[in-house]
């Protein structure tokens, strides 16, 4: 496989050096693998810290900035960051108002963020945690016990980040983050396998003419493998899987998310089908976001995330944000 890299061993460090050069509003510690808002800590504001394996960009480092994350900790490709990174990040951004850890439900992330919370509290930093577990495709996978954390991570980080920017206390920011997660569900589809730099070839076999319904963001197996379907048929399968579990009564936020290798031309066409299905199912749409946000390196495919929303959460979603990967209103 051809890749725009030097050697697999330096992929993450090289990306962080490039990020630092492109975004002077961030402080990027390449050696210790921590990305921080340059103006941190922000007095009187709860800080949000997240992180996970690299390969899902712009998640999480691309979401560091006003109105979203205060810091992010990138691990190696598809590998959890370590507790020392998280503690370093928490110390860099804590203003005394406390720190909220946003954790995707993958075993390594959960264990390491739990350990980091204990270490940070030993240093006098007040820490709360929210676990994102929105994927309805499977209950358990190769990487986690329970549901995987996927597209709803963006909703949690954006809406909780807006609450923190308003100066709300830690317990309120945590409660909002939990409410967003509880109100969100996701379902993903893979059209091709993912290729990691270390392996240099697809990590699983997906024959031509087939797709995987319910795939995870590390290439974990989904619910079933089927012959290739049309965009409309895929939208019906994904939306119905989400609605069966979520059953929204209020309008929803919609994220049509590319897995890394699917062009916007296809994603916008897929979004048209998602909107059609939602309309046929009687679900009102408040806002829609389309693009590559929670990716899986070079995997072709898409995921659909819905978040049932009320006026308070919609106001926080619409609030200004300025990060490398998401920005409006500033």
Short mmCIF file of C-alpha atoms in Angstrom, two decimals:
data_model
loop_
_atom_site.label_atom_id
_atom_site.label_comp_id
_atom_site.label_asym_id
_atom_site.label_seq_id
_atom_site.Cartn_x
_atom_site.Cartn_y
_atom_site.Cartn_z
CA UNK A 1 0.00 0.00 0.00
CA UNK A 2 1.25 3.49 -0.81
CA UNK A 3 1.21 5.93 2.11
CA UNK A 4 2.36 9.52 2.51
CA UNK A 5 4.69 8.72 5.42
CA UNK A 6 8.38 8.41 6.21
CA UNK A 7 8.42 5.26 8.34
CA UNK A 8 5.60 3.72 10.38
CA UNK A 9 7.43 4.33 13.66
CA UNK A 10 7.26 8.14 13.32
CA UNK A 11 3.79 8.59 11.85
CA UNK A 12 2.23 10.12 14.97
CA UNK A 13 5.20 12.32 15.84
CA UNK A 14 5.40 13.58 12.25
CA UNK A 15 1.69 14.40 12.25
CA UNK A 16 2.01 16.28 15.54
CA UNK A 17 4.92 18.33 14.19
CA UNK A 18 2.82 19.20 11.15
CA UNK A 19 -0.14 20.11 13.33
CA UNK A 20 2.04 22.42 15.41
CA UNK A 21 3.26 24.19 12.27
CA UNK A 22 -0.29 24.62 10.92
CA UNK A 23 -1.97 25.73 14.15
CA UNK A 24 -0.02 28.24 16.25
CA UNK A 25 -3.13 28.69 18.41
CA UNK A 26 -2.29 25.28 19.89
CA UNK A 27 0.63 24.15 22.01
CA UNK A 28 1.68 20.75 20.67
CA UNK A 29 4.09 18.76 22.85
CA UNK A 30 5.40 16.22 20.37
CA UNK A 31 7.60 14.36 22.83
CA UNK A 32 4.93 13.91 25.51
CA UNK A 33 2.01 13.62 23.04
CA UNK A 34 -0.22 16.36 24.44
CA UNK A 35 -2.15 19.02 22.47
CA UNK A 36 -3.30 22.05 24.50
CA UNK A 37 -5.06 25.35 23.83
CA UNK A 38 -2.35 27.99 23.85
CA UNK A 39 -4.45 30.20 26.16
CA UNK A 40 -4.97 27.44 28.74
CA UNK A 41 -5.81 27.43 31.55
CA UNK A 42 -8.83 29.68 31.09
CA UNK A 43 -9.79 31.29 34.38
CA UNK A 44 -13.14 30.19 35.78
CA UNK A 45 -13.80 27.56 33.12
CA UNK A 46 -14.07 23.81 33.46
CA UNK A 47 -11.49 22.16 31.21
CA UNK A 48 -12.32 19.27 28.88
CA UNK A 49 -9.69 16.63 28.14
CA UNK A 50 -10.11 13.73 25.75
CA UNK A 51 -7.93 11.43 23.72
CA UNK A 52 -7.52 8.06 22.14
CA UNK A 53 -5.60 6.23 19.50
CA UNK A 54 -4.38 8.16 16.48
CA UNK A 55 -5.94 7.37 13.12
CA UNK A 56 -9.36 8.92 13.85
CA UNK A 57 -8.50 12.51 12.91
CA UNK A 58 -9.72 15.15 13.39
CA UNK A 59 -10.84 13.37 16.56
CA UNK A 60 -9.46 14.35 19.13
CA UNK A 61 -6.63 16.80 18.59
CA UNK A 62 -8.52 18.58 15.84
CA UNK A 63 -11.23 19.48 18.34
CA UNK A 64 -8.99 21.41 20.75
CA UNK A 65 -9.88 25.08 21.01
CA UNK A 66 -12.43 27.60 22.37
CA UNK A 67 -15.87 26.07 22.71
CA UNK A 68 -14.70 22.47 22.65
CA UNK A 69 -11.72 20.61 24.16
CA UNK A 70 -9.02 22.20 26.29
CA UNK A 71 -6.53 19.41 25.57
CA UNK A 72 -6.21 16.08 23.80
CA UNK A 73 -3.88 13.11 24.22
CA UNK A 74 -3.09 11.13 21.05
CA UNK A 75 -1.89 7.55 21.42
CA UNK A 76 -0.16 5.49 18.80
CA UNK A 77 -2.34 4.39 15.89
CA UNK A 78 -5.43 2.63 17.29
CA UNK A 79 -3.73 2.47 20.72
CA UNK A 80 -4.84 4.21 23.89
CA UNK A 81 -2.78 7.10 25.27
CA UNK A 82 -1.13 6.43 28.62
CA UNK A 83 -2.11 7.91 32.01
CA UNK A 84 0.95 10.18 32.15
CA UNK A 85 -0.29 12.00 29.04
CA UNK A 86 -3.70 12.55 30.55
CA UNK A 87 -2.34 13.80 33.87
CA UNK A 88 0.02 16.17 32.06
CA UNK A 89 -2.89 17.47 29.99
CA UNK A 90 -5.13 17.92 33.03
CA UNK A 91 -2.44 19.84 34.88
CA UNK A 92 -1.86 22.11 31.88
CA UNK A 93 -5.50 23.13 31.52
CA UNK A 94 -6.94 23.08 35.05
CA UNK A 95 -7.90 26.58 36.20
CA UNK A 96 -9.17 25.37 39.55
CA UNK A 97 -12.70 24.80 38.21
CA UNK A 98 -12.06 21.10 37.54
CA UNK A 99 -11.47 18.87 34.54
CA UNK A 100 -13.91 16.65 32.65
CA UNK A 101 -12.44 13.57 30.97
CA UNK A 102 -14.39 12.52 27.85
CA UNK A 103 -13.68 8.83 27.32
CA UNK A 104 -14.74 6.61 24.43
CA UNK A 105 -15.75 3.15 25.57
CA UNK A 106 -12.70 1.14 24.58
CA UNK A 107 -10.99 -0.98 27.20
CA UNK A 108 -7.57 0.69 27.05
CA UNK A 109 -9.03 4.19 27.10
CA UNK A 110 -11.28 3.40 30.05
CA UNK A 111 -8.54 1.82 32.15
CA UNK A 112 -5.99 4.52 31.44
CA UNK A 113 -8.34 7.45 31.97
CA UNK A 114 -9.51 5.88 35.26
CA UNK A 115 -5.92 5.62 36.42
CA UNK A 116 -5.18 9.16 35.25
CA UNK A 117 -8.18 10.51 37.18
CA UNK A 118 -6.84 8.99 40.38
CA UNK A 119 -3.36 10.39 39.77
CA UNK A 120 -4.70 13.84 38.90
CA UNK A 121 -6.85 13.93 42.03
CA UNK A 122 -3.76 13.04 44.06
CA UNK A 123 -2.27 16.25 42.64
CA UNK A 124 -5.28 18.27 43.78
CA UNK A 125 -7.13 18.41 40.45
CA UNK A 126 -10.88 17.80 40.63
CA UNK A 127 -11.81 15.32 37.88
CA UNK A 128 -15.12 14.03 36.52
CA UNK A 129 -15.53 11.48 33.73
CA UNK A 130 -18.14 10.76 31.07
CA UNK A 131 -18.13 7.54 29.05
CA UNK A 132 -19.29 7.69 25.42
CA UNK A 133 -20.96 4.45 24.31
CA UNK A 134 -23.28 5.29 21.44
CA UNK A 135 -22.72 2.50 18.87
CA UNK A 136 -25.82 0.32 18.56
CA UNK A 137 -24.23 -2.16 16.15
CA UNK A 138 -22.89 -4.63 18.71
CA UNK A 139 -22.88 -5.06 22.48
CA UNK A 140 -19.29 -6.24 22.81
CA UNK A 141 -16.34 -6.10 20.41
CA UNK A 142 -12.65 -6.87 20.13
CA UNK A 143 -11.83 -3.57 21.86
CA UNK A 144 -14.51 -3.10 24.49
CA UNK A 145 -17.07 -4.49 26.90
CA UNK A 146 -20.42 -2.92 26.12
CA UNK A 147 -21.15 -0.50 23.33
CA UNK A 148 -18.34 1.24 21.49
CA UNK A 149 -17.83 5.00 21.61
CA UNK A 150 -17.99 6.54 18.14
CA UNK A 151 -19.65 9.56 16.48
CA UNK A 152 -21.44 10.86 19.57
CA UNK A 153 -18.02 11.79 20.94
CA UNK A 154 -18.16 14.88 18.71
CA UNK A 155 -21.59 15.85 20.06
CA UNK A 156 -20.44 15.38 23.67
CA UNK A 157 -17.25 17.38 23.22
CA UNK A 158 -18.96 20.25 21.36
CA UNK A 159 -22.00 20.64 23.61
CA UNK A 160 -20.16 20.11 26.92
CA UNK A 161 -17.40 22.41 25.67
CA UNK A 162 -19.97 25.15 25.06
CA UNK A 163 -21.36 24.67 28.57
CA UNK A 164 -17.87 24.98 30.01
CA UNK A 165 -17.25 28.15 27.99
CA UNK A 166 -20.36 29.66 29.59
CA UNK A 167 -18.71 29.17 32.98
CA UNK A 168 -20.98 26.40 34.24
CA UNK A 169 -19.62 24.38 37.17
CA UNK A 170 -18.10 20.93 36.75
CA UNK A 171 -21.15 19.00 37.93
CA UNK A 172 -23.35 20.78 35.37
CA UNK A 173 -20.90 20.27 32.51
CA UNK A 174 -20.64 16.59 33.44
CA UNK A 175 -24.43 16.23 33.59
CA UNK A 176 -24.84 17.82 30.15
CA UNK A 177 -22.16 15.55 28.69
CA UNK A 178 -23.94 12.49 30.09
CA UNK A 179 -27.28 13.72 28.77
CA UNK A 180 -25.84 14.13 25.28
CA UNK A 181 -24.36 10.64 25.35
CA UNK A 182 -27.60 9.12 26.65
CA UNK A 183 -29.50 10.87 23.86
CA UNK A 184 -27.17 9.71 21.05
CA UNK A 185 -26.87 6.55 18.97
CA UNK A 186 -24.63 5.61 16.01
CA UNK A 187 -24.29 2.97 13.32
CA UNK A 188 -21.42 2.58 10.84
CA UNK A 189 -20.88 0.84 7.52
CA UNK A 190 -17.57 -0.17 5.90
CA UNK A 191 -17.10 -0.42 2.14
CA UNK A 192 -13.41 -1.31 2.44
CA UNK A 193 -10.99 -2.48 5.10
CA UNK A 194 -8.63 -0.20 7.02
CA UNK A 195 -4.86 -0.23 6.50
CA UNK A 196 -2.58 0.71 9.40
CA UNK A 197 0.92 2.08 8.74
CA UNK A 198 2.54 -0.68 10.78
CA UNK A 199 0.84 -3.48 8.84
CA UNK A 200 0.85 -1.83 5.42
CA UNK A 201 -2.00 -4.00 4.16
CA UNK A 202 -5.73 -4.28 4.95
CA UNK A 203 -6.39 -5.46 8.50
CA UNK A 204 -9.31 -7.67 7.47
CA UNK A 205 -10.69 -9.21 4.31
CA UNK A 206 -13.71 -7.54 2.75
CA UNK A 207 -14.24 -9.06 -0.70
CA UNK A 208 -15.15 -6.92 -3.68
CA UNK A 209 -18.89 -6.52 -3.95
CA UNK A 210 -19.51 -6.83 -0.20
CA UNK A 211 -19.90 -4.40 2.71
CA UNK A 212 -19.88 -4.73 6.50
CA UNK A 213 -22.85 -3.36 8.43
CA UNK A 214 -22.09 -2.11 11.93
CA UNK A 215 -18.31 -1.86 11.62
CA UNK A 216 -16.22 -0.28 14.40
CA UNK A 217 -13.73 2.54 13.95
CA UNK A 218 -10.78 0.15 14.35
CA UNK A 219 -12.12 -2.29 11.79
CA UNK A 220 -13.91 -4.44 14.36
CA UNK A 221 -16.56 -6.77 12.94
CA UNK A 222 -20.11 -5.51 12.66
CA UNK A 223 -23.50 -7.15 12.68
CA UNK A 224 -23.36 -8.80 9.28
CA UNK A 225 -21.76 -8.82 5.85
CA UNK A 226 -23.95 -8.26 2.82
CA UNK A 227 -23.64 -7.83 -0.94
CA UNK A 228 -23.08 -4.20 -1.90
CA UNK A 229 -26.18 -2.02 -1.45
CA UNK A 230 -27.27 1.33 -2.84
CA UNK A 231 -26.82 4.52 -0.83
CA UNK A 232 -30.54 4.56 -0.12
CA UNK A 233 -30.54 0.96 1.12
CA UNK A 234 -27.55 1.62 3.38
CA UNK A 235 -29.24 4.72 4.79
CA UNK A 236 -32.37 2.71 5.59
CA UNK A 237 -30.35 0.03 7.38
CA UNK A 238 -28.29 2.53 9.39
CA UNK A 239 -31.10 4.91 10.33
CA UNK A 240 -33.49 2.11 11.25
CA UNK A 241 -30.84 0.50 13.47
CA UNK A 242 -30.40 3.81 15.31
CA UNK A 243 -34.11 4.63 15.57
CA UNK A 244 -34.96 1.15 16.85
CA UNK A 245 -32.74 1.87 19.84
CA UNK A 246 -33.19 5.63 20.26
CA UNK A 247 -36.87 6.20 19.45
CA UNK A 248 -36.58 10.02 19.51
CA UNK A 249 -39.56 12.22 20.39
CA UNK A 250 -37.75 15.54 19.91
CA UNK A 251 -35.84 16.84 16.87
CA UNK A 252 -32.39 15.38 16.33
CA UNK A 253 -28.90 16.47 15.47
CA UNK A 254 -27.60 14.43 12.54
CA UNK A 255 -23.96 13.56 11.90
CA UNK A 256 -23.21 11.89 8.58
CA UNK A 257 -19.59 10.98 9.15
CA UNK A 258 -17.06 9.68 6.67
CA UNK A 259 -14.69 6.92 7.77
CA UNK A 260 -11.69 8.53 6.05
CA UNK A 261 -11.69 7.50 2.40
CA UNK A 262 -15.21 8.39 1.27
CA UNK A 263 -15.35 11.67 -0.70
CA UNK A 264 -17.76 14.46 0.18
CA UNK A 265 -19.62 13.92 -3.10
CA UNK A 266 -20.69 10.51 -1.81
CA UNK A 267 -21.26 11.70 1.77
CA UNK A 268 -23.62 14.48 0.67
CA UNK A 269 -25.49 12.02 -1.52
CA UNK A 270 -25.70 9.63 1.41
CA UNK A 271 -26.95 12.46 3.60
CA UNK A 272 -29.77 13.08 1.14
CA UNK A 273 -30.86 9.47 1.65
CA UNK A 274 -30.50 9.73 5.44
CA UNK A 275 -32.71 12.82 5.43
CA UNK A 276 -35.25 11.02 3.24
CA UNK A 277 -35.46 8.08 5.62
CA UNK A 278 -35.76 10.34 8.67
CA UNK A 279 -38.57 12.23 6.98
CA UNK A 280 -40.38 9.00 6.11
CA UNK A 281 -40.01 7.87 9.74
CA UNK A 282 -41.43 11.17 11.03
CA UNK A 283 -38.21 12.38 12.68
CA UNK A 284 -37.61 16.13 12.66
CA UNK A 285 -34.04 17.30 11.99
CA UNK A 286 -32.70 20.35 13.87
CA UNK A 287 -29.15 20.48 12.47
CA UNK A 288 -26.98 18.36 10.17
CA UNK A 289 -23.20 18.00 9.98
CA UNK A 290 -21.58 16.15 7.04
CA UNK A 291 -17.89 15.30 6.70
CA UNK A 292 -14.96 13.29 7.98
CA UNK A 293 -14.86 13.81 11.75
CA UNK A 294 -14.46 10.41 13.47
CA UNK A 295 -12.44 8.44 10.96
CA UNK A 296 -10.62 5.15 10.61
CA UNK A 297 -7.52 5.99 8.57
CA UNK A 298 -8.26 5.00 4.95
CA UNK A 299 -11.47 3.04 5.48
CA UNK A 300 -14.21 3.75 2.96
CA UNK A 301 -17.66 3.97 4.46
CA UNK A 302 -19.78 6.16 6.69
CA UNK A 303 -21.58 6.31 10.00
CA UNK A 304 -24.82 7.95 11.07
CA UNK A 305 -25.20 9.49 14.53
CA UNK A 306 -28.44 10.95 15.85
CA UNK A 307 -28.78 12.96 19.05
CA UNK A 308 -32.21 13.80 20.42
CA UNK A 309 -32.04 17.47 21.32
CA UNK A 310 -33.98 20.13 23.25
CA UNK A 311 -33.69 23.93 23.21
CA UNK A 312 -30.88 24.00 25.78
CA UNK A 313 -28.72 21.46 23.97
CA UNK A 314 -29.44 23.05 20.59
CA UNK A 315 -28.30 26.42 21.93
CA UNK A 316 -25.06 24.88 23.15
CA UNK A 317 -24.56 23.14 19.79
CA UNK A 318 -25.01 26.45 17.96
CA UNK A 319 -22.63 28.30 20.31
CA UNK A 320 -19.36 29.54 18.74
CA UNK A 321 -16.48 27.09 18.37
CA UNK A 322 -12.97 27.52 16.97
CA UNK A 323 -10.88 24.39 16.49
CA UNK A 324 -8.89 22.98 13.55
CA UNK A 325 -11.63 20.46 12.79
CA UNK A 326 -14.82 22.33 13.69
CA UNK A 327 -15.52 26.04 13.70
CA UNK A 328 -18.41 28.46 13.39
CA UNK A 329 -19.66 31.68 14.96
CA UNK A 330 -16.22 33.16 15.69
#
